[in-house]
Amino acid sequence: MSKQGRVGSGICYGKKETKKESSDFGVKRLRQKVMTKPEKYMFPLAALALVVAVCVVPLTADISNVTSTRHIAHRMDEAILTVNNELDTELVVSWMSERCYQCLYQQLGVVPAGPTPGQPSSVDFVVGTQHGITLQLNSTIINLELCTVPFHFGEHGNYSLWVKNLNDSSVVNCSLVTGADPVNSYIPILVAFLIFAGLALASAIGTTILGLDVVRGFFFRISGSMETERLINSELGSPDRTVSLIADNILPPPSSPSKRLRSLDTFRGISLVIMVFVNYGGGRYWFFRHESWNGLTVADLVFPWFVFIMGTSIALSTHSMLRAGSTRCSLLRKVVWRSMQLFIIGVFIINPNYCHGPLSWDNLRIPGVLQRLAFSYLVVACLDLLVARGRLDILTTDAWWSPGLDILLYWPAWLCVLILEIIWLCLTFLLPVPDCPTGYLGPGGIGDMGLYANCTGGAASLIDRWLLGESHIYQTPSSRVIYATHMPYDPEGVLGSINSILMAFLGLQAGKIILHYRDLHTSIISRFLIWGLLLGAISAALTKCSTDHGFIPVNKNLWSLSYVTTLACFANVLLVLVYFTVDVKKWWSGAPFYYPGMNSILVYVGHEVFEEYFPFRWQMSNSQSHTEHLTQNLVATSCWVFIAYVLYRKKIFWKI
């Protein structure tokens, strides 16, 4: 049998004893199934797509002449591994994900000894393809490590791992060859990106053409009516059109008609659209799911951004209402009532426990996304009411400290946030947790060599179980995916709410910058960038520019301090880009993200309530296809963008 490609080959002199823990999580023993031909994706711009695709999917294995007579049905994000054992002893095959930090190996299965010399025994296994894994082969007789093979398997690929003795019987050779080439599962998302980019480009070109005086005059002469002129200058036709304020983020200049910063609604809409797409499944790609523990994916970006822009809106709306003559007491009543509404909607309308039937107090999840928004909004809005000023045009700008007015004027609020952050640090790192190290920030489970299996989240988990009860928090956290944890843990728990307050307060600071430097675009942009640089430097110091080795790793489940500073850094930079293109240069009207940004609560609640209804979900012909999942999720998300546009045109806005 000739082998054209040999990947991950290794020769080991096994003398290392290892610990093993059985688990069928992520990689499992193969059952015989009917074979279906791997799905192929073709499109005219293959050259461009493949250049990008090769960068994100491993296709490094060569094709061998080995052919398999087994009939196997491939599933999404899986490959087939055949282990061929020519040794005279049984092999224990174990695995560990490269994304699993300091983890135990998990047993994949046992391969019997070869029946006769030179004739191997073979066992088929299913392995995951989302991340690279390391295979470990041990002898069952003396529990000796024979070899380890790190490799990133490709989706729908067929691989063979040969284990044999060379001339020296004490030397074990492990070689991995490819029997069937994997498919590139990232091509569908590249095609989708090109389609939407093409639509955006066509829309921009069309808008530019319709804005030309010659074209406008041509349509005007043909119609002979002012109605056509109105349509040409409509929301989609002219990005220069000034939109009046209709919601609570009113920002009236001293002596001119009120205007709304479209960039803020556009920023909110970007966060919301990505959030809806991720919640609907994100095409079942791993980077559109939350990170199992430390680190970031696309899914981890959007909620903090939404909290950030909520803080910005608080600053603008509070200033506007104080200038309009509202009292602080009346505004406080509105803030409390709005927070209560958000909390009630989160608990009783979009509670994930509906998936298991009618709500019951015995297993009602109390924390959640809207509940976290309600608490953050309540605290930050109250802090702003404490220090907000109705008039800023009478403040001096001659003093040496005037460049810091947007911070110094609000020092009581900053002091309160600093105290809250000290409380978070003390509880996180000083609160004793039974049977766990003090200050533990790990995932538990098989992480940290399995020493703290029931310590998921450390102090944050303890506080949630103590205040809310174990049955009232999230039962299936993302840490189960890689770290095989068994403890319930809530990523929207009590302790993390302190850092979501910090995130909203940093957004409030962005709003103060806009208020103090109104129409001074250079000052606004420079201060956003300074804040982004400062927060990025703090993140680098806290994490040591690493995923797992820093003082405080970036962790969405914990809403760690470094997570907040990192995402606030990104938010400031993104806000600069959107503000510059939408409100300063007016190169972009903000469409289509502007429309869901104007109706954010309705879109978020609606996408949760109607998730299982057509056209947001339908029966797929092949549920193991990234293409079908991606199509369904993109259609569902696009429907909500269209609904938001229709509501905008009808001037229907749901305000709480």
XYZ file of C-alpha atoms in Angstrom:
656
model
C 0.000 0.000 0.000
C 1.567 3.279 -1.070
C 1.165 6.457 0.928
C 1.420 9.669 -1.031
C 0.970 11.912 2.028
C 1.986 11.460 5.601
C 0.898 14.181 8.059
C 1.614 14.323 11.758
C 3.973 11.354 11.717
C 5.823 10.755 14.947
C 8.123 8.239 16.601
C 7.917 7.976 20.367
C 9.722 5.865 22.952
C 6.853 5.499 25.371
C 7.738 5.911 29.009
C 5.218 8.530 30.088
C 2.265 7.582 32.235
C -0.860 9.620 31.586
C -4.218 10.214 33.165
C -7.318 9.390 31.162
C -10.885 10.476 31.607
C -13.674 8.909 29.590
C -15.930 11.243 27.697
C -17.954 11.043 24.528
C -17.996 14.834 24.246
C -16.944 16.289 20.890
C -15.429 13.033 19.577
C -17.318 9.764 19.636
C -17.204 6.142 18.541
C -18.545 5.592 15.034
C -21.752 3.717 14.310
C -22.281 2.250 10.860
C -24.304 4.625 8.661
C -25.260 4.957 5.006
C -22.797 6.979 2.963
C -23.781 10.234 1.309
C -21.540 12.010 -1.165
C -19.760 15.043 0.384
C -21.355 18.267 -0.652
C -19.338 20.451 -3.071
C -19.667 24.185 -3.448
C -18.915 25.960 -6.689
C -19.292 29.590 -7.726
C -17.901 31.832 -10.462
C -15.496 33.773 -8.235
C -13.726 30.658 -7.000
C -10.263 32.142 -7.352
C -10.954 34.974 -4.920
C -12.893 32.834 -2.461
C -10.371 30.040 -2.288
C -7.515 32.432 -1.470
C -9.435 33.532 1.611
C -10.801 30.086 2.396
C -7.420 28.408 2.495
C -6.426 30.863 5.216
C -9.173 29.686 7.537
C -9.594 25.960 6.951
C -6.928 23.276 7.123
C -6.528 21.437 3.857
C -2.955 20.332 4.350
C -3.381 16.587 4.102
C -2.434 14.905 0.838
C -4.568 12.348 -0.923
C -3.425 8.762 -0.679
C -4.278 5.777 -2.786
C -6.077 4.220 0.153
C -9.718 3.564 -0.664
C -12.338 2.589 1.861
C -15.175 0.176 1.375
C -17.016 1.445 4.434
C -20.242 3.351 3.829
C -20.278 6.297 6.188
C -22.668 9.232 6.504
C -20.780 12.425 7.246
C -22.215 14.912 9.682
C -21.515 18.622 9.977
C -18.137 19.526 11.540
C -17.063 15.888 11.652
C -14.508 13.656 9.966
C -13.866 9.918 9.990
C -10.671 8.554 11.545
C -9.706 4.910 11.085
C -7.067 3.698 13.538
C -5.108 0.701 12.235
C -3.192 -1.197 14.907
C -0.397 -3.552 13.803
C 1.031 -3.931 17.307
C 0.606 -7.033 19.433
C -1.078 -5.038 22.197
C -4.315 -3.098 22.557
C -4.255 0.665 22.065
C -6.195 3.279 24.001
C -6.908 6.301 21.776
C -7.506 9.610 23.588
C -7.899 13.189 22.394
C -7.668 16.799 23.574
C -8.764 20.013 21.839
C -6.098 22.637 21.149
C -8.537 25.220 22.566
C -8.683 23.374 25.885
C -6.150 24.910 28.307
C -4.338 22.471 30.619
C -6.920 19.770 29.993
C -7.071 16.052 30.597
C -7.125 13.756 27.616
C -10.541 12.222 26.959
C -10.778 8.599 25.905
C -11.913 8.041 22.345
C -11.852 4.268 22.345
C -9.813 1.058 22.348
C -8.273 -0.595 19.288
C -7.584 -4.349 19.653
C -4.201 -5.847 18.871
C -3.564 -7.084 15.347
C -4.826 -10.674 14.857
C -1.617 -11.795 13.164
C 1.760 -10.157 12.495
C 1.484 -7.732 9.592
C -2.336 -7.737 9.633
C -3.831 -4.725 11.450
C -7.052 -4.455 13.389
C -9.090 -1.352 12.563
C -11.635 0.762 14.417
C -13.453 3.782 13.030
C -14.046 6.932 15.073
C -15.763 10.272 14.481
C -13.595 13.310 15.277
C -14.537 16.982 15.447
C -13.231 19.430 12.868
C -13.973 22.816 14.426
C -10.593 23.033 16.157
C -7.309 21.213 16.001
C -6.939 18.244 18.343
C -4.087 16.153 19.718
C -4.433 12.369 19.592
C -2.686 10.303 22.242
C -2.093 6.561 21.854
C -1.342 4.495 24.950
C -0.578 0.838 25.505
C -3.238 -0.790 27.696
C -0.788 -3.217 29.273
C 1.390 -0.746 31.203
C -0.470 2.492 30.425
C 2.484 3.801 28.441
C 2.264 6.717 26.020
C 3.333 5.438 22.607
C 2.895 8.633 20.576
C 0.925 11.869 20.227
C -0.320 13.264 16.914
C -1.517 16.897 16.711
C -3.715 17.562 13.684
C -6.606 19.725 12.470
C -9.035 17.455 10.665
C -11.090 18.810 7.765
C -14.859 18.479 7.562
C -16.094 15.304 5.808
C -12.551 14.041 5.369
C -11.550 10.393 5.795
C -8.263 9.767 7.579
C -6.243 6.708 8.574
C -3.855 6.518 11.515
C -1.352 3.655 11.207
C 0.402 2.403 14.329
C 3.193 -0.118 13.760
C 6.641 -1.216 14.850
C 9.626 -0.400 12.688
C 12.667 -2.664 12.402
C 13.355 -2.104 16.078
C 10.419 -3.569 17.960
C 10.847 -0.998 20.727
C 10.180 1.884 18.337
C 6.539 2.704 17.557
C 5.684 4.650 14.416
C 2.426 6.623 14.134
C 1.567 8.084 10.729
C -1.590 9.866 9.611
C -2.693 9.719 5.971
C -5.707 11.070 4.118
C -8.075 8.708 2.356
C -10.664 11.248 1.189
C -10.087 14.963 0.855
C -12.140 17.227 3.157
C -14.570 19.816 1.848
C -14.117 23.516 2.464
C -17.051 24.314 4.738
C -16.212 28.031 4.721
C -17.081 28.585 1.060
C -20.827 29.192 1.783
C -20.070 32.084 4.122
C -17.610 33.537 1.619
C -20.285 33.368 -1.087
C -22.786 35.037 1.259
C -20.283 37.777 2.036
C -19.661 38.432 -1.662
C -23.403 38.543 -2.373
C -24.109 41.067 0.392
C -21.029 43.091 -0.514
C -22.240 43.163 -4.117
C -25.688 44.323 -3.025
C -24.138 47.060 -0.888
C -21.950 48.175 -3.786
C -24.904 48.179 -6.201
C -26.954 50.191 -3.699
C -24.152 52.735 -3.291
C -23.749 53.103 -7.055
C -27.497 53.416 -7.533
C -27.750 56.038 -4.808
C -24.931 58.044 -6.377
C -26.501 57.896 -9.826
C -29.933 58.903 -8.530
C -28.340 61.840 -6.755
C -26.937 63.349 -9.950
C -28.676 66.533 -11.079
C -29.047 65.198 -14.619
C -30.825 62.053 -13.456
C -32.970 63.944 -10.983
C -34.012 66.408 -13.678
C -34.761 63.559 -16.089
C -37.128 61.849 -13.665
C -38.695 65.160 -12.746
C -39.452 65.982 -16.375
C -40.928 62.542 -17.035
C -43.250 62.573 -14.039
C -44.107 66.263 -14.109
C -44.976 66.111 -10.444
C -43.374 66.806 -7.124
C -44.108 63.263 -5.964
C -41.216 61.828 -7.970
C -38.907 64.489 -6.567
C -39.965 63.468 -3.077
C -39.235 59.812 -3.834
C -35.819 60.603 -5.310
C -34.967 62.496 -2.130
C -36.350 59.749 0.113
C -34.411 57.919 2.794
C -32.780 55.486 0.385
C -32.202 58.052 -2.342
C -30.212 60.758 -0.618
C -27.808 60.193 2.249
C -27.703 63.950 2.871
C -31.231 64.115 4.176
C -31.489 65.278 7.804
C -33.764 63.099 9.892
C -35.719 64.608 12.750
C -35.643 63.088 16.192
C -38.481 60.757 17.086
C -37.175 58.793 20.042
C -35.686 59.515 23.396
C -32.139 60.287 22.332
C -32.991 63.904 21.359
C -30.010 66.192 20.986
C -31.239 69.747 20.251
C -28.610 72.351 19.405
C -28.991 75.736 21.063
C -30.592 77.645 18.201
C -31.229 75.261 15.293
C -33.696 72.473 14.492
C -33.010 69.257 16.416
C -31.010 66.561 14.707
C -30.326 62.942 15.554
C -26.896 61.406 15.199
C -27.488 58.635 12.713
C -24.172 57.030 13.628
C -25.465 56.044 17.074
C -28.501 54.253 15.662
C -26.304 52.689 12.995
C -23.870 51.432 15.648
C -26.779 50.027 17.666
C -28.185 48.422 14.533
C -24.856 46.756 13.662
C -24.730 45.218 17.147
C -28.354 44.134 16.984
C -28.216 42.578 13.510
C -25.135 40.524 14.394
C -26.802 39.534 17.674
C -29.925 38.297 15.851
C -27.828 36.369 13.309
C -25.766 34.742 16.077
C -28.835 33.853 18.148
C -30.435 32.204 15.134
C -27.402 29.950 14.752
C -24.850 31.800 12.634
C -24.799 29.027 10.038
C -23.508 26.666 12.768
C -19.973 28.030 12.407
C -17.893 27.888 15.580
C -16.824 31.544 15.408
C -20.490 32.601 15.513
C -20.893 30.779 18.831
C -19.704 31.976 22.209
C -16.199 31.015 23.228
C -16.155 28.045 25.582
C -14.152 29.972 28.200
C -11.241 32.387 27.682
C -10.972 34.239 24.372
C -13.263 35.943 21.886
C -15.441 35.016 18.942
C -17.758 37.212 16.848
C -20.646 36.176 19.089
C -18.862 37.626 22.128
C -18.619 41.128 20.643
C -22.166 42.278 20.155
C -23.808 42.275 23.592
C -21.144 44.539 25.176
C -21.392 46.866 22.177
C -25.143 47.093 22.706
C -24.563 47.914 26.391
C -21.968 50.518 25.380
C -24.236 52.371 22.965
C -27.064 52.216 25.522
C -24.813 54.222 27.852
C -24.150 56.748 25.093
C -27.880 57.174 24.535
C -28.445 57.687 28.261
C -26.117 60.694 28.260
C -27.787 62.323 25.248
C -31.396 61.680 26.283
C -30.881 62.793 29.909
C -29.214 66.026 28.758
C -32.015 66.666 26.281
C -34.824 66.138 28.778
C -33.156 68.258 31.432
C -32.829 71.091 28.888
C -36.492 70.653 28.018
C -37.421 71.333 31.640
C -37.985 67.846 33.057
C -37.175 67.406 36.724
C -34.701 64.827 37.964
C -37.398 63.142 40.051
C -39.669 62.660 37.035
C -36.772 61.276 35.018
C -35.893 58.913 37.874
C -39.441 57.545 37.840
C -39.151 56.925 34.089
C -35.810 55.177 34.534
C -37.176 52.862 37.246
C -40.304 52.055 35.234
C -38.323 51.344 32.072
C -35.931 49.076 33.970
C -38.840 47.151 35.476
C -40.389 46.657 32.035
C -37.139 45.342 30.563
C -36.663 42.950 33.481
C -40.227 41.612 33.283
C -40.010 41.098 29.516
C -36.728 39.250 29.943
C -38.014 36.923 32.663
C -41.533 36.141 31.466
C -41.619 36.667 27.679
C -38.291 35.552 26.214
C -37.125 33.171 28.944
C -35.187 30.236 27.403
C -37.015 27.822 29.729
C -39.972 27.947 27.334
C -37.999 25.417 25.290
C -38.824 22.862 28.009
C -42.535 23.683 28.298
C -44.577 26.132 30.399
C -42.668 28.251 32.863
C -42.386 26.923 36.378
C -40.866 28.622 39.379
C -38.966 25.426 40.118
C -36.648 25.971 37.125
C -37.243 29.611 36.134
C -34.042 31.274 34.921
C -33.851 34.684 36.562
C -30.765 36.266 34.908
C -30.746 37.027 31.182
C -29.823 39.520 28.489
C -32.699 41.960 29.017
C -32.382 41.568 32.771
C -28.699 42.537 32.523
C -29.637 45.504 30.311
C -32.302 46.578 32.814
C -29.913 46.520 35.770
C -27.112 48.291 33.889
C -29.519 50.920 32.575
C -30.954 51.540 36.047
C -27.588 52.078 37.720
C -25.936 54.124 34.966
C -29.013 56.303 34.347
C -29.242 57.040 38.092
C -25.567 57.968 38.178
C -26.074 60.278 35.217
C -29.093 61.917 36.844
C -26.858 62.564 39.839
C -24.291 64.558 37.847
C -25.867 65.524 34.498
C -26.145 69.206 33.546
C -28.916 70.713 31.483
C -26.737 73.461 29.986
C -23.139 73.063 28.876
C -22.722 76.254 26.842
C -22.096 78.364 29.960
C -19.072 76.363 31.131
C -15.651 77.978 30.992
C -13.132 76.719 28.467
C -10.233 78.959 29.500
C -8.976 77.052 32.553
C -6.007 74.702 32.296
C -8.249 71.787 33.254
C -10.943 72.548 30.654
C -9.792 69.775 28.243
C -10.867 67.314 30.934
C -14.295 68.842 31.546
C -16.075 65.794 30.118
C -14.551 63.769 32.992
C -13.954 66.196 35.871
C -17.517 67.528 35.950
C -18.806 64.035 36.642
C -16.292 62.879 39.251
C -18.953 61.643 41.727
C -20.218 59.168 39.134
C -16.673 58.065 38.321
C -16.028 57.536 42.021
C -19.117 55.320 42.333
C -18.049 53.209 39.353
C -14.535 52.895 40.767
C -15.974 51.654 44.088
C -18.114 49.099 42.236
C -15.055 47.863 40.365
C -13.109 47.490 43.625
C -16.020 45.431 44.977
C -15.845 43.189 41.882
C -12.109 42.679 42.302
C -12.419 41.896 46.014
C -15.276 39.420 45.565
C -13.600 37.748 42.597
C -10.162 37.298 44.103
C -10.746 37.269 47.882
C -14.080 35.503 48.446
C -13.467 31.937 49.697
C -15.143 29.281 47.550
C -15.550 25.826 49.157
C -13.255 23.155 47.665
C -11.849 25.652 45.139
C -8.782 27.908 45.078
C -9.450 31.482 46.152
C -9.544 33.761 43.118
C -10.165 30.877 40.700
C -11.163 32.111 37.215
C -11.071 28.776 35.393
C -13.777 26.682 33.741
C -13.548 23.619 35.968
C -14.459 20.365 34.253
C -11.456 18.754 32.592
C -9.549 22.047 32.652
C -6.621 22.557 35.026
C -5.971 18.799 34.758
C -9.351 18.066 36.286
C -8.338 19.268 39.747
C -11.246 21.713 40.139
C -14.014 19.999 38.194
C -16.839 21.632 40.214
C -15.318 25.116 40.439
C -16.674 26.595 37.183
C -16.554 30.388 37.445
C -15.231 30.477 41.021
C -16.762 33.259 43.127
C -19.200 34.349 40.394
C -20.839 30.930 40.359
C -20.945 30.745 44.159
C -22.704 34.124 44.444
C -25.312 33.145 41.835
C -26.063 29.837 43.552
C -26.286 31.570 46.920
C -28.511 34.476 45.829
C -30.622 32.854 43.104
C -30.418 29.125 43.669
C -28.848 26.528 41.398
C -32.125 25.812 39.562
C -32.642 29.482 38.625
C -29.441 30.004 36.633
C -28.341 28.843 33.183
C -28.006 25.048 33.075
C -26.030 24.543 29.847
C -23.154 27.059 29.738
C -20.757 27.232 26.808
C -17.984 25.754 28.978
C -19.568 22.345 28.377
C -18.519 22.392 24.732
C -14.765 22.004 25.242
C -14.221 21.667 28.978
C -16.992 19.095 29.558
C -18.246 20.871 32.687
C -21.288 19.636 34.580
C -21.991 22.599 36.848
C -24.697 25.138 35.925
C -23.270 28.593 35.334
C -24.923 31.825 34.189
C -22.960 34.238 31.939
C -25.473 36.974 32.863
C -25.070 36.378 36.588
C -24.969 38.823 39.499
C -21.239 39.467 39.828
C -20.721 40.098 36.111
C -23.417 42.784 36.243
C -20.910 45.077 37.939
C -18.698 45.026 34.865
C -21.655 45.498 32.531
C -22.302 48.702 34.511
C -18.718 49.704 33.757
C -19.296 48.981 30.055
C -22.434 51.134 29.990
C -20.624 53.877 31.892
C -17.812 53.925 29.328
C -20.536 54.369 26.714
C -21.945 57.190 28.839
C -18.513 58.830 28.672
C -18.676 58.667 24.869
C -22.003 60.488 25.095
C -20.459 63.180 27.304
C -17.737 63.708 24.702
C -20.392 64.242 22.027
C -22.233 66.725 24.245
C -19.173 68.746 25.240
C -17.654 68.924 21.756
C -20.771 69.220 19.645
C -19.952 69.826 15.962
C -16.203 69.751 16.735
C -15.666 66.554 14.795
C -11.899 66.477 15.201
C -12.145 66.778 18.984
C -14.793 64.081 19.207
C -12.870 61.643 17.007
C -9.541 62.278 18.743
C -11.058 61.664 22.181
C -12.737 58.451 21.037
C -9.379 57.243 19.726
C -7.578 58.244 22.938
C -10.086 56.281 24.986
C -9.688 53.320 22.640
C -5.911 53.443 22.989
C -6.068 53.739 26.796
C -8.523 50.870 27.181
C -6.507 48.733 24.771
C -3.355 49.331 26.827
C -5.185 48.299 30.004
C -6.360 45.113 28.282
C -2.838 44.315 27.119
C -1.522 44.715 30.673
C -4.277 42.602 32.245
C -4.012 39.764 29.728
C -0.268 39.934 28.987
C -1.411 39.857 25.341
C -2.358 36.183 25.695
C -5.529 34.135 25.910
C -4.879 32.134 29.077
C -1.719 33.449 30.755
C -2.742 36.939 31.874
C -3.698 38.259 35.295
C -7.338 38.582 34.192
C -8.082 36.784 30.901
C -10.665 38.038 28.429
C -13.740 36.021 29.347
C -17.318 36.624 28.279
C -18.777 34.111 30.749
C -17.244 36.029 33.660
C -17.609 39.456 32.058
C -14.065 39.941 33.296
C -12.488 43.378 33.610
C -10.210 42.720 30.629
C -13.243 41.624 28.588
C -14.922 44.978 29.251
C -11.820 47.067 28.510
C -11.131 45.101 25.310
C -14.665 45.393 23.988
C -14.891 49.065 25.004
C -11.662 49.651 23.056
C -13.220 48.017 19.996
C -16.454 49.977 20.522
C -14.668 53.336 20.550
C -12.798 52.503 17.353
C -15.948 51.248 15.608
C -17.878 54.320 16.745
C -15.173 56.525 15.239
C -15.510 54.766 11.885
C -19.305 54.940 11.871
C -19.418 58.541 13.136
C -16.897 59.690 10.521
C -18.592 57.990 7.562
C -22.220 58.658 8.554
C -22.342 61.997 10.399
C -19.146 63.786 9.375
C -18.557 62.921 5.716
C -22.064 61.588 5.045
C -20.638 58.949 2.728
C -23.085 56.404 4.140
C -26.651 56.822 5.328
C -26.303 53.964 7.821
C -28.693 51.729 5.881
C -29.691 49.007 6.446
C -28.440 48.888 10.052
C -29.956 52.269 10.862
C -33.532 50.893 10.739
C -33.245 48.075 13.323
C -31.178 50.483 15.418
C -34.213 52.763 15.584
C -36.455 49.917 16.807
C -34.005 47.839 18.793
C -36.284 46.553 21.565
C -38.979 45.472 19.118
C -36.489 43.635 16.907
C -34.765 41.901 19.808
C -37.962 40.762 21.535
C -39.589 39.857 18.219
C -36.714 37.692 17.020
C -36.824 35.751 20.289
C -40.610 35.292 20.376
C -41.060 34.313 16.701
C -37.855 32.293 16.348
C -39.668 29.012 15.576
C -42.117 30.498 13.054
C -41.858 30.778 9.278
C -40.093 32.593 7.581
C -37.546 32.659 10.390
C -37.262 28.871 10.482
C -38.359 25.990 8.279
C -37.760 22.276 7.844
C -34.408 21.797 6.131
C -33.807 19.051 3.596
C -30.290 18.514 4.965
C -29.778 19.584 8.561
C -26.086 18.632 8.330
C -25.276 21.341 5.802
C -23.660 24.650 6.693
C -25.163 26.036 3.485
C -28.764 25.401 4.548
C -28.240 26.649 8.087
C -26.494 29.772 6.822
C -29.237 30.440 4.282
C -31.951 30.046 6.887
C -30.196 32.284 9.424
C -29.421 35.001 6.854
C -32.998 34.991 5.566
C -34.350 35.245 9.125
C -32.024 38.123 9.984
C -32.799 39.916 6.715
C -36.520 39.598 7.443
C -36.093 41.505 10.694
C -34.086 44.202 8.948
C -36.900 44.520 6.378
C -39.536 44.609 9.127
C -37.584 47.374 10.869
C -37.411 49.320 7.588
C -41.169 49.030 7.026
C -41.864 50.168 10.575
C -39.490 53.089 10.085
C -41.321 54.152 6.933
C -44.629 53.897 8.806
C -43.108 55.855 11.714
C -43.875 53.049 14.153
C -41.425 52.837 17.024
C -41.728 50.746 20.172
C -40.350 52.678 23.121
C -40.264 51.406 26.670
